[in-house]
Amino acid sequence: MHSAAFQAPCYDLAATLDCGQAFRWKRFQNGWEGIVGKRWVYLEQQNETISAQTIVNAGDWLWLRSYLQLDAPYQEIISSFPADDSIKAALTHCRGLRILKQDPWECLATFILSSTKQIVQIKQIVELLCERFGDKIKSGSGIAYSFPGTEKVAQISEEDLRACKMGFRAPYLKGTAEIVAAEGLDLEGLSLAEARERLMTLPGVGRKIADCVLLFAYGCPLAFPVDVWVMKAFKDLYFKRRKLNLKKALKFSESYFGPYGGYAQQYLFHYRRTILPKKSNG
DNA sequence: GACCAGGCCGAGC
DNA sequence: GCTCGGCATGGT
């Protein structure tokens, strides 16, 4: 076992790992187990410290610092939000919620699988895909599985993919895997709009999924995924007596929330999904 | 059983 | 440009 400890002030590890931006973390012992790249990792938080354990040599741990975004300018981020009552409430509800920096292919693939699925189901589909087609990895509880790469997924038959319960998303995943295996996924040097446009050429990838990938894997803090929960949050909090459609929501998302809008999005998403539904779901 | 889920795509206006 | 139905499957 290899261990390390990291200072992590204002970091809510549980909220961050379980808020629906990543789908492979599981509660384990007093913390969380997951796979980052080809490594199994156990994470545990105690106050302002996050401790980590791996089975294989963890090297300099920079891969984990990057994944957890431990060096993100958190105070700068949250103080850049508009100071309205809705943002304040969302911040109070989940202070310390962070945005991870995931592997681009895994993020892209899992969000292709996410459309019109509940988060618990997305996790099940991803787990099946990894168990059947990922590489075996030693874990703290026995065996875990890596996320299968583009070449691997491109080789799987649509039938076998559907058997992982992904339904109509199977040809999208396979098609995107084929393209990314051949062409890569390098968005270096592209503007946000160009990167989004490029991602949206892939099968099964529209505006929402493109923005998820840009926010959760490429570190673009202006990407702002608008999904059903964000629409509900906007209606409840910002468009109470006004009509709202997707186009208006996108315009509002781009103009109102500032340079770290994507972070604000995640706070509103988590707030609306975990607190407000108990009051009303319309 | 009805309704909905971190949507996208193609057809028809 | 827009709206709308279809798409698989399982949770609530």
PDB file of C-alpha atoms in Angstrom, chain A:
ATOM      1  CA  MET A   1       0.000   0.000   0.000  1.00  0.00           C
ATOM      2  CA  HIS A   2       1.209   3.499  -0.873  1.00  0.00           C
ATOM      3  CA  SER A   3      -0.190   6.420   1.091  1.00  0.00           C
ATOM      4  CA  ALA A   4      -0.211  10.179   1.008  1.00  0.00           C
ATOM      5  CA  ALA A   5      -2.065  13.027   2.669  1.00  0.00           C
ATOM      6  CA  PHE A   6      -3.101  16.311   1.083  1.00  0.00           C
ATOM      7  CA  GLN A   7      -4.205  19.599   2.559  1.00  0.00           C
ATOM      8  CA  ALA A   8      -7.686  20.290   1.203  1.00  0.00           C
ATOM      9  CA  PRO A   9      -9.370  23.279   2.842  1.00  0.00           C
ATOM     10  CA  CYS A  10     -12.972  23.992   1.797  1.00  0.00           C
ATOM     11  CA  TYR A  11     -13.198  20.650   0.033  1.00  0.00           C
ATOM     12  CA  ASP A  12     -16.254  18.414   0.389  1.00  0.00           C
ATOM     13  CA  LEU A  13     -14.918  15.125  -0.929  1.00  0.00           C
ATOM     14  CA  ALA A  14     -18.187  13.203  -0.569  1.00  0.00           C
ATOM     15  CA  ALA A  15     -20.260  15.809  -2.398  1.00  0.00           C
ATOM     16  CA  THR A  16     -17.631  16.108  -5.105  1.00  0.00           C
ATOM     17  CA  LEU A  17     -17.354  12.382  -5.796  1.00  0.00           C
ATOM     18  CA  ASP A  18     -21.083  11.686  -5.523  1.00  0.00           C
ATOM     19  CA  CYS A  19     -22.726  14.665  -7.214  1.00  0.00           C
ATOM     20  CA  GLY A  20     -23.106  13.114 -10.657  1.00  0.00           C
ATOM     21  CA  GLN A  21     -20.020  14.429 -12.452  1.00  0.00           C
ATOM     22  CA  ALA A  22     -18.206  11.070 -12.144  1.00  0.00           C
ATOM     23  CA  PHE A  23     -19.888   7.695 -12.044  1.00  0.00           C
ATOM     24  CA  ARG A  24     -17.382   5.194 -10.692  1.00  0.00           C
ATOM     25  CA  TRP A  25     -16.833   6.149  -7.032  1.00  0.00           C
ATOM     26  CA  LYS A  26     -18.188   3.820  -4.372  1.00  0.00           C
ATOM     27  CA  ARG A  27     -18.377   4.130  -0.598  1.00  0.00           C
ATOM     28  CA  PHE A  28     -15.712   1.891   0.939  1.00  0.00           C
ATOM     29  CA  GLN A  29     -14.690   1.619   4.599  1.00  0.00           C
ATOM     30  CA  ASN A  30     -14.686   5.187   5.883  1.00  0.00           C
ATOM     31  CA  GLY A  31     -14.222   6.810   2.510  1.00  0.00           C
ATOM     32  CA  TRP A  32     -14.411   6.157  -1.204  1.00  0.00           C
ATOM     33  CA  GLU A  33     -12.843   3.765  -3.683  1.00  0.00           C
ATOM     34  CA  GLY A  34     -12.491   4.441  -7.354  1.00  0.00           C
ATOM     35  CA  ILE A  35     -10.326   4.107 -10.421  1.00  0.00           C
ATOM     36  CA  VAL A  36      -8.223   6.969 -11.712  1.00  0.00           C
ATOM     37  CA  GLY A  37      -6.523   5.999 -14.941  1.00  0.00           C
ATOM     38  CA  LYS A  38      -5.197   2.479 -14.370  1.00  0.00           C
ATOM     39  CA  ARG A  39      -4.923   2.841 -10.605  1.00  0.00           C
ATOM     40  CA  TRP A  40      -7.323   1.811  -7.890  1.00  0.00           C
ATOM     41  CA  VAL A  41      -7.493   4.551  -5.249  1.00  0.00           C
ATOM     42  CA  TYR A  42      -8.969   4.811  -1.791  1.00  0.00           C
ATOM     43  CA  LEU A  43      -9.757   8.319  -0.542  1.00  0.00           C
ATOM     44  CA  GLU A  44     -10.794   9.455   2.892  1.00  0.00           C
ATOM     45  CA  GLN A  45     -11.397  12.919   4.270  1.00  0.00           C
ATOM     46  CA  GLN A  46     -10.763  14.090   7.816  1.00  0.00           C
ATOM     47  CA  ASN A  47     -11.470  17.784   8.306  1.00  0.00           C
ATOM     48  CA  GLU A  48      -9.138  19.632   5.943  1.00  0.00           C
ATOM     49  CA  THR A  49      -7.065  16.610   4.993  1.00  0.00           C
ATOM     50  CA  ILE A  50      -7.658  14.087   2.244  1.00  0.00           C
ATOM     51  CA  SER A  51      -5.679  10.887   2.595  1.00  0.00           C
ATOM     52  CA  ALA A  52      -5.117   8.546  -0.315  1.00  0.00           C
ATOM     53  CA  GLN A  53      -4.004   4.952  -0.733  1.00  0.00           C
ATOM     54  CA  THR A  54      -3.051   2.997  -3.833  1.00  0.00           C
ATOM     55  CA  ILE A  55      -1.924  -0.568  -4.405  1.00  0.00           C
ATOM     56  CA  VAL A  56       0.623   0.130  -7.120  1.00  0.00           C
ATOM     57  CA  ASN A  57       3.326   2.777  -6.891  1.00  0.00           C
ATOM     58  CA  ALA A  58       1.677   6.180  -6.988  1.00  0.00           C
ATOM     59  CA  GLY A  59       4.743   8.087  -8.163  1.00  0.00           C
ATOM     60  CA  ASP A  60       4.594  11.803  -7.445  1.00  0.00           C
ATOM     61  CA  TRP A  61       0.807  11.821  -6.902  1.00  0.00           C
ATOM     62  CA  LEU A  62       0.444  14.718  -9.348  1.00  0.00           C
ATOM     63  CA  TRP A  63      -2.127  12.665 -11.278  1.00  0.00           C
ATOM     64  CA  LEU A  64      -4.337  12.650  -8.190  1.00  0.00           C
ATOM     65  CA  ARG A  65      -3.761  16.321  -7.354  1.00  0.00           C
ATOM     66  CA  SER A  66      -4.846  17.102 -10.886  1.00  0.00           C
ATOM     67  CA  TYR A  67      -7.871  14.769 -10.816  1.00  0.00           C
ATOM     68  CA  LEU A  68      -9.123  16.267  -7.552  1.00  0.00           C
ATOM     69  CA  GLN A  69      -8.149  19.782  -8.651  1.00  0.00           C
ATOM     70  CA  LEU A  70      -6.645  20.448  -5.236  1.00  0.00           C
ATOM     71  CA  ASP A  71      -4.995  23.623  -6.485  1.00  0.00           C
ATOM     72  CA  ALA A  72      -8.101  25.235  -7.960  1.00  0.00           C
ATOM     73  CA  PRO A  73      -8.560  28.818  -6.698  1.00  0.00           C
ATOM     74  CA  TYR A  74     -11.680  28.012  -4.687  1.00  0.00           C
ATOM     75  CA  GLN A  75     -12.217  31.347  -2.934  1.00  0.00           C
ATOM     76  CA  GLU A  76     -11.719  33.199  -6.192  1.00  0.00           C
ATOM     77  CA  ILE A  77     -14.211  30.887  -7.878  1.00  0.00           C
ATOM     78  CA  ILE A  78     -17.057  31.175  -5.403  1.00  0.00           C
ATOM     79  CA  SER A  79     -16.578  34.906  -4.901  1.00  0.00           C
ATOM     80  CA  SER A  80     -16.912  35.381  -8.668  1.00  0.00           C
ATOM     81  CA  PHE A  81     -20.505  34.122  -8.566  1.00  0.00           C
ATOM     82  CA  PRO A  82     -23.359  36.633  -8.688  1.00  0.00           C
ATOM     83  CA  ALA A  83     -24.388  37.415  -5.109  1.00  0.00           C
ATOM     84  CA  ASP A  84     -28.071  36.607  -5.456  1.00  0.00           C
ATOM     85  CA  ASP A  85     -30.154  34.675  -2.916  1.00  0.00           C
ATOM     86  CA  SER A  86     -30.325  31.528  -5.051  1.00  0.00           C
ATOM     87  CA  ILE A  87     -26.571  31.236  -5.405  1.00  0.00           C
ATOM     88  CA  LYS A  88     -26.140  31.982  -1.716  1.00  0.00           C
ATOM     89  CA  ALA A  89     -28.565  29.208  -0.811  1.00  0.00           C
ATOM     90  CA  ALA A  90     -26.909  26.744  -3.166  1.00  0.00           C
ATOM     91  CA  LEU A  91     -23.480  27.628  -1.766  1.00  0.00           C
ATOM     92  CA  THR A  92     -24.696  27.225   1.791  1.00  0.00           C
ATOM     93  CA  HIS A  93     -26.174  23.865   0.910  1.00  0.00           C
ATOM     94  CA  CYS A  94     -23.007  22.373  -0.563  1.00  0.00           C
ATOM     95  CA  ARG A  95     -19.975  24.490   0.288  1.00  0.00           C
ATOM     96  CA  GLY A  96     -16.819  22.697  -0.755  1.00  0.00           C
ATOM     97  CA  LEU A  97     -18.302  21.035  -3.814  1.00  0.00           C
ATOM     98  CA  ARG A  98     -15.589  20.953  -6.479  1.00  0.00           C
ATOM     99  CA  ILE A  99     -15.207  20.177 -10.164  1.00  0.00           C
ATOM    100  CA  LEU A 100     -12.925  17.225 -10.942  1.00  0.00           C
ATOM    101  CA  LYS A 101     -10.620  16.909 -13.929  1.00  0.00           C
ATOM    102  CA  GLN A 102     -11.396  13.522 -15.426  1.00  0.00           C
ATOM    103  CA  ASP A 103      -9.941  11.558 -18.294  1.00  0.00           C
ATOM    104  CA  PRO A 104     -11.521  12.980 -21.482  1.00  0.00           C
ATOM    105  CA  TRP A 105     -12.465   9.661 -23.086  1.00  0.00           C
ATOM    106  CA  GLU A 106     -13.985   8.198 -19.931  1.00  0.00           C
ATOM    107  CA  CYS A 107     -15.903  11.410 -19.306  1.00  0.00           C
ATOM    108  CA  LEU A 108     -17.139  11.576 -22.886  1.00  0.00           C
ATOM    109  CA  ALA A 109     -18.163   7.929 -22.925  1.00  0.00           C
ATOM    110  CA  THR A 110     -19.973   7.977 -19.599  1.00  0.00           C
ATOM    111  CA  PHE A 111     -21.927  11.097 -20.503  1.00  0.00           C
ATOM    112  CA  ILE A 112     -22.949   9.554 -23.836  1.00  0.00           C
ATOM    113  CA  LEU A 113     -24.421   6.817 -21.647  1.00  0.00           C
ATOM    114  CA  SER A 114     -26.126   9.333 -19.373  1.00  0.00           C
ATOM    115  CA  SER A 115     -28.904  10.636 -21.591  1.00  0.00           C
ATOM    116  CA  THR A 116     -32.373  10.184 -20.070  1.00  0.00           C
ATOM    117  CA  LYS A 117     -30.960   7.951 -17.378  1.00  0.00           C
ATOM    118  CA  GLN A 118     -30.959   8.470 -13.636  1.00  0.00           C
ATOM    119  CA  ILE A 119     -27.542   8.704 -12.028  1.00  0.00           C
ATOM    120  CA  VAL A 120     -27.949   5.364 -10.212  1.00  0.00           C
ATOM    121  CA  GLN A 121     -28.631   3.684 -13.537  1.00  0.00           C
ATOM    122  CA  ILE A 122     -25.722   5.388 -15.285  1.00  0.00           C
ATOM    123  CA  LYS A 123     -23.472   3.958 -12.590  1.00  0.00           C
ATOM    124  CA  GLN A 124     -24.861   0.468 -13.214  1.00  0.00           C
ATOM    125  CA  ILE A 125     -24.307   0.683 -16.970  1.00  0.00           C
ATOM    126  CA  VAL A 126     -20.758   1.982 -16.557  1.00  0.00           C
ATOM    127  CA  GLU A 127     -19.984  -0.721 -14.011  1.00  0.00           C
ATOM    128  CA  LEU A 128     -21.196  -3.446 -16.373  1.00  0.00           C
ATOM    129  CA  LEU A 129     -19.162  -2.025 -19.245  1.00  0.00           C
ATOM    130  CA  CYS A 130     -15.999  -1.966 -17.122  1.00  0.00           C
ATOM    131  CA  GLU A 131     -16.521  -5.424 -15.609  1.00  0.00           C
ATOM    132  CA  ARG A 132     -17.000  -6.993 -19.019  1.00  0.00           C
ATOM    133  CA  PHE A 133     -14.488  -5.068 -21.105  1.00  0.00           C
ATOM    134  CA  GLY A 134     -12.040  -3.274 -18.808  1.00  0.00           C
ATOM    135  CA  ASP A 135      -8.682  -4.581 -17.599  1.00  0.00           C
ATOM    136  CA  LYS A 136      -8.428  -6.252 -14.227  1.00  0.00           C
ATOM    137  CA  ILE A 137      -6.816  -4.120 -11.532  1.00  0.00           C
ATOM    138  CA  LYS A 138      -5.846  -5.039  -7.989  1.00  0.00           C
ATOM    139  CA  SER A 139      -8.018  -3.199  -5.509  1.00  0.00           C
ATOM    140  CA  GLY A 140      -8.343  -2.917  -1.748  1.00  0.00           C
ATOM    141  CA  SER A 141     -11.321  -5.243  -1.787  1.00  0.00           C
ATOM    142  CA  GLY A 142     -10.042  -7.660  -4.445  1.00  0.00           C
ATOM    143  CA  ILE A 143     -10.423  -6.885  -8.113  1.00  0.00           C
ATOM    144  CA  ALA A 144     -11.541  -3.760  -9.902  1.00  0.00           C
ATOM    145  CA  TYR A 145     -11.709  -2.896 -13.598  1.00  0.00           C
ATOM    146  CA  SER A 146     -10.316  -0.061 -15.649  1.00  0.00           C
ATOM    147  CA  PHE A 147     -12.500   1.898 -18.025  1.00  0.00           C
ATOM    148  CA  PRO A 148     -12.101   0.306 -21.491  1.00  0.00           C
ATOM    149  CA  GLY A 149     -10.208   2.441 -23.997  1.00  0.00           C
ATOM    150  CA  THR A 150     -11.394   3.699 -27.362  1.00  0.00           C
ATOM    151  CA  GLU A 151      -9.892   0.827 -29.396  1.00  0.00           C
ATOM    152  CA  LYS A 152     -11.466  -1.730 -27.103  1.00  0.00           C
ATOM    153  CA  VAL A 153     -14.936  -0.167 -27.156  1.00  0.00           C
ATOM    154  CA  ALA A 154     -14.767   0.246 -30.934  1.00  0.00           C
ATOM    155  CA  GLN A 155     -14.301  -3.532 -31.239  1.00  0.00           C
ATOM    156  CA  ILE A 156     -17.281  -4.497 -29.081  1.00  0.00           C
ATOM    157  CA  SER A 157     -20.395  -5.495 -31.025  1.00  0.00           C
ATOM    158  CA  GLU A 158     -23.475  -3.330 -30.646  1.00  0.00           C
ATOM    159  CA  GLU A 159     -25.275  -6.369 -29.275  1.00  0.00           C
ATOM    160  CA  ASP A 160     -22.706  -6.840 -26.506  1.00  0.00           C
ATOM    161  CA  LEU A 161     -22.876  -3.154 -25.675  1.00  0.00           C
ATOM    162  CA  ARG A 162     -26.668  -3.304 -25.471  1.00  0.00           C
ATOM    163  CA  ALA A 163     -26.274  -6.227 -23.100  1.00  0.00           C
ATOM    164  CA  CYS A 164     -24.735  -3.709 -20.685  1.00  0.00           C
ATOM    165  CA  LYS A 165     -28.220  -2.171 -20.523  1.00  0.00           C
ATOM    166  CA  MET A 166     -27.269   0.949 -22.454  1.00  0.00           C
ATOM    167  CA  GLY A 167     -30.098   0.560 -24.983  1.00  0.00           C
ATOM    168  CA  PHE A 168     -30.186   3.033 -27.867  1.00  0.00           C
ATOM    169  CA  ARG A 169     -26.980   4.671 -26.606  1.00  0.00           C
ATOM    170  CA  ALA A 170     -24.935   1.637 -27.741  1.00  0.00           C
ATOM    171  CA  PRO A 171     -24.416   2.719 -31.381  1.00  0.00           C
ATOM    172  CA  TYR A 172     -23.571   6.245 -30.216  1.00  0.00           C
ATOM    173  CA  LEU A 173     -20.872   4.957 -27.887  1.00  0.00           C
ATOM    174  CA  LYS A 174     -19.463   2.595 -30.494  1.00  0.00           C
ATOM    175  CA  GLY A 175     -19.504   5.235 -33.210  1.00  0.00           C
ATOM    176  CA  THR A 176     -17.767   7.801 -31.057  1.00  0.00           C
ATOM    177  CA  ALA A 177     -15.203   5.225 -29.902  1.00  0.00           C
ATOM    178  CA  GLU A 178     -14.356   4.434 -33.541  1.00  0.00           C
ATOM    179  CA  ILE A 179     -13.831   8.087 -34.401  1.00  0.00           C
ATOM    180  CA  VAL A 180     -11.825   8.929 -31.288  1.00  0.00           C
ATOM    181  CA  ALA A 181      -9.702   5.801 -31.713  1.00  0.00           C
ATOM    182  CA  ALA A 182      -8.827   6.945 -35.231  1.00  0.00           C
ATOM    183  CA  GLU A 183      -8.558  10.690 -34.756  1.00  0.00           C
ATOM    184  CA  GLY A 184      -7.917  11.294 -31.063  1.00  0.00           C
ATOM    185  CA  LEU A 185      -9.596  13.920 -28.944  1.00  0.00           C
ATOM    186  CA  ASP A 186      -7.116  16.747 -28.973  1.00  0.00           C
ATOM    187  CA  LEU A 187      -8.853  20.082 -28.424  1.00  0.00           C
ATOM    188  CA  GLU A 188      -5.605  21.965 -27.788  1.00  0.00           C
ATOM    189  CA  GLY A 189      -5.620  25.527 -29.053  1.00  0.00           C
ATOM    190  CA  LEU A 190      -9.334  25.593 -29.790  1.00  0.00           C
ATOM    191  CA  SER A 191     -11.663  28.215 -28.363  1.00  0.00           C
ATOM    192  CA  LEU A 192     -14.544  27.057 -26.205  1.00  0.00           C
ATOM    193  CA  ALA A 193     -16.958  27.396 -29.118  1.00  0.00           C
ATOM    194  CA  GLU A 194     -14.636  25.509 -31.462  1.00  0.00           C
ATOM    195  CA  ALA A 195     -14.027  22.727 -28.971  1.00  0.00           C
ATOM    196  CA  ARG A 196     -17.750  22.397 -28.363  1.00  0.00           C
ATOM    197  CA  GLU A 197     -18.416  22.295 -32.093  1.00  0.00           C
ATOM    198  CA  ARG A 198     -15.811  19.578 -32.560  1.00  0.00           C
ATOM    199  CA  LEU A 199     -17.272  17.427 -29.776  1.00  0.00           C
ATOM    200  CA  MET A 200     -20.774  17.864 -31.176  1.00  0.00           C
ATOM    201  CA  THR A 201     -19.727  16.250 -34.452  1.00  0.00           C
ATOM    202  CA  LEU A 202     -19.440  12.939 -32.566  1.00  0.00           C
ATOM    203  CA  PRO A 203     -22.474  10.627 -32.610  1.00  0.00           C
ATOM    204  CA  GLY A 204     -24.599  10.912 -29.480  1.00  0.00           C
ATOM    205  CA  VAL A 205     -22.962  14.162 -28.445  1.00  0.00           C
ATOM    206  CA  GLY A 206     -25.057  17.330 -28.405  1.00  0.00           C
ATOM    207  CA  ARG A 207     -24.637  20.633 -26.629  1.00  0.00           C
ATOM    208  CA  LYS A 208     -25.274  19.304 -23.146  1.00  0.00           C
ATOM    209  CA  ILE A 209     -22.879  16.367 -23.272  1.00  0.00           C
ATOM    210  CA  ALA A 210     -20.221  18.471 -25.004  1.00  0.00           C
ATOM    211  CA  ASP A 211     -20.397  20.985 -22.179  1.00  0.00           C
ATOM    212  CA  CYS A 212     -20.152  18.226 -19.555  1.00  0.00           C
ATOM    213  CA  VAL A 213     -16.952  16.974 -21.159  1.00  0.00           C
ATOM    214  CA  LEU A 214     -15.494  20.468 -21.464  1.00  0.00           C
ATOM    215  CA  LEU A 215     -16.293  21.239 -17.830  1.00  0.00           C
ATOM    216  CA  PHE A 216     -15.469  17.902 -16.185  1.00  0.00           C
ATOM    217  CA  ALA A 217     -12.486  16.791 -18.273  1.00  0.00           C
ATOM    218  CA  TYR A 218     -10.973  19.776 -20.075  1.00  0.00           C
ATOM    219  CA  GLY A 219     -11.095  22.325 -17.271  1.00  0.00           C
ATOM    220  CA  CYS A 220     -13.211  24.850 -19.164  1.00  0.00           C
ATOM    221  CA  PRO A 221     -14.929  26.766 -16.351  1.00  0.00           C
ATOM    222  CA  LEU A 222     -17.222  28.576 -18.799  1.00  0.00           C
ATOM    223  CA  ALA A 223     -18.831  25.393 -20.095  1.00  0.00           C
ATOM    224  CA  PHE A 224     -22.343  25.265 -18.648  1.00  0.00           C
ATOM    225  CA  PRO A 225     -24.316  22.054 -19.192  1.00  0.00           C
ATOM    226  CA  VAL A 226     -28.047  22.772 -19.273  1.00  0.00           C
ATOM    227  CA  ASP A 227     -30.002  19.627 -18.452  1.00  0.00           C
ATOM    228  CA  VAL A 228     -33.473  18.942 -17.037  1.00  0.00           C
ATOM    229  CA  TRP A 229     -32.330  19.778 -13.488  1.00  0.00           C
ATOM    230  CA  VAL A 230     -30.734  23.062 -14.473  1.00  0.00           C
ATOM    231  CA  MET A 231     -33.917  23.925 -16.363  1.00  0.00           C
ATOM    232  CA  LYS A 232     -35.933  23.203 -13.213  1.00  0.00           C
ATOM    233  CA  ALA A 233     -33.533  25.279 -11.134  1.00  0.00           C
ATOM    234  CA  PHE A 234     -33.767  28.183 -13.576  1.00  0.00           C
ATOM    235  CA  LYS A 235     -37.564  28.026 -13.587  1.00  0.00           C
ATOM    236  CA  ASP A 236     -37.798  27.919  -9.804  1.00  0.00           C
ATOM    237  CA  LEU A 237     -35.114  30.471  -9.050  1.00  0.00           C
ATOM    238  CA  TYR A 238     -34.731  32.879 -11.953  1.00  0.00           C
ATOM    239  CA  PHE A 239     -37.786  32.564 -14.231  1.00  0.00           C
ATOM    240  CA  LYS A 240     -40.620  32.176 -11.740  1.00  0.00           C
ATOM    241  CA  ARG A 241     -43.242  34.059 -13.743  1.00  0.00           C
ATOM    242  CA  ARG A 242     -41.474  34.036 -17.102  1.00  0.00           C
ATOM    243  CA  LYS A 243     -41.529  31.566 -19.917  1.00  0.00           C
ATOM    244  CA  LEU A 244     -38.357  29.543 -20.306  1.00  0.00           C
ATOM    245  CA  ASN A 245     -37.071  27.387 -23.130  1.00  0.00           C
ATOM    246  CA  LEU A 246     -33.668  25.872 -23.840  1.00  0.00           C
ATOM    247  CA  LYS A 247     -32.515  28.761 -25.987  1.00  0.00           C
ATOM    248  CA  LYS A 248     -33.326  31.334 -23.297  1.00  0.00           C
ATOM    249  CA  ALA A 249     -31.691  29.139 -20.676  1.00  0.00           C
ATOM    250  CA  LEU A 250     -28.480  28.910 -22.700  1.00  0.00           C
ATOM    251  CA  LYS A 251     -28.382  32.659 -23.214  1.00  0.00           C
ATOM    252  CA  PHE A 252     -28.932  33.266 -19.508  1.00  0.00           C
ATOM    253  CA  SER A 253     -26.278  30.686 -18.593  1.00  0.00           C
ATOM    254  CA  GLU A 254     -23.737  32.493 -20.773  1.00  0.00           C
ATOM    255  CA  SER A 255     -24.472  36.011 -19.582  1.00  0.00           C
ATOM    256  CA  TYR A 256     -25.216  35.847 -15.884  1.00  0.00           C
ATOM    257  CA  PHE A 257     -22.857  33.593 -13.956  1.00  0.00           C
ATOM    258  CA  GLY A 258     -19.407  34.991 -14.660  1.00  0.00           C
ATOM    259  CA  PRO A 259     -16.012  33.476 -15.510  1.00  0.00           C
ATOM    260  CA  TYR A 260     -16.607  30.291 -13.457  1.00  0.00           C
ATOM    261  CA  GLY A 261     -20.167  29.698 -14.609  1.00  0.00           C
ATOM    262  CA  GLY A 262     -19.614  25.960 -14.832  1.00  0.00           C
ATOM    263  CA  TYR A 263     -18.972  25.799 -11.104  1.00  0.00           C
ATOM    264  CA  ALA A 264     -22.130  27.813 -10.433  1.00  0.00           C
ATOM    265  CA  GLN A 265     -23.976  25.342 -12.648  1.00  0.00           C
ATOM    266  CA  GLN A 266     -22.809  22.433 -10.524  1.00  0.00           C
ATOM    267  CA  TYR A 267     -23.976  24.138  -7.335  1.00  0.00           C
ATOM    268  CA  LEU A 268     -27.404  24.858  -8.799  1.00  0.00           C
ATOM    269  CA  PHE A 269     -27.656  21.343 -10.231  1.00  0.00           C
ATOM    270  CA  HIS A 270     -26.785  19.708  -6.924  1.00  0.00           C
ATOM    271  CA  TYR A 271     -29.003  22.078  -4.952  1.00  0.00           C
ATOM    272  CA  ARG A 272     -32.033  21.539  -7.165  1.00  0.00           C
ATOM    273  CA  ARG A 273     -31.550  17.797  -7.335  1.00  0.00           C
ATOM    274  CA  THR A 274     -31.007  17.132  -3.636  1.00  0.00           C
ATOM    275  CA  ILE A 275     -33.019  19.782  -1.770  1.00  0.00           C
ATOM    276  CA  LEU A 276     -35.699  21.478  -3.808  1.00  0.00           C
ATOM    277  CA  PRO A 277     -37.388  18.309  -5.179  1.00  0.00           C
ATOM    278  CA  LYS A 278     -38.780  17.591  -1.734  1.00  0.00           C
ATOM    279  CA  LYS A 279     -40.747  20.820  -1.942  1.00  0.00           C
ATOM    280  CA  SER A 280     -41.962  20.630  -5.517  1.00  0.00           C
ATOM    281  CA  ASN A 281     -41.034  18.825  -8.653  1.00  0.00           C
ATOM    282  CA  GLY A 282     -42.881  20.852 -11.255  1.00  0.00           C
TER     283      GLY A 282
END
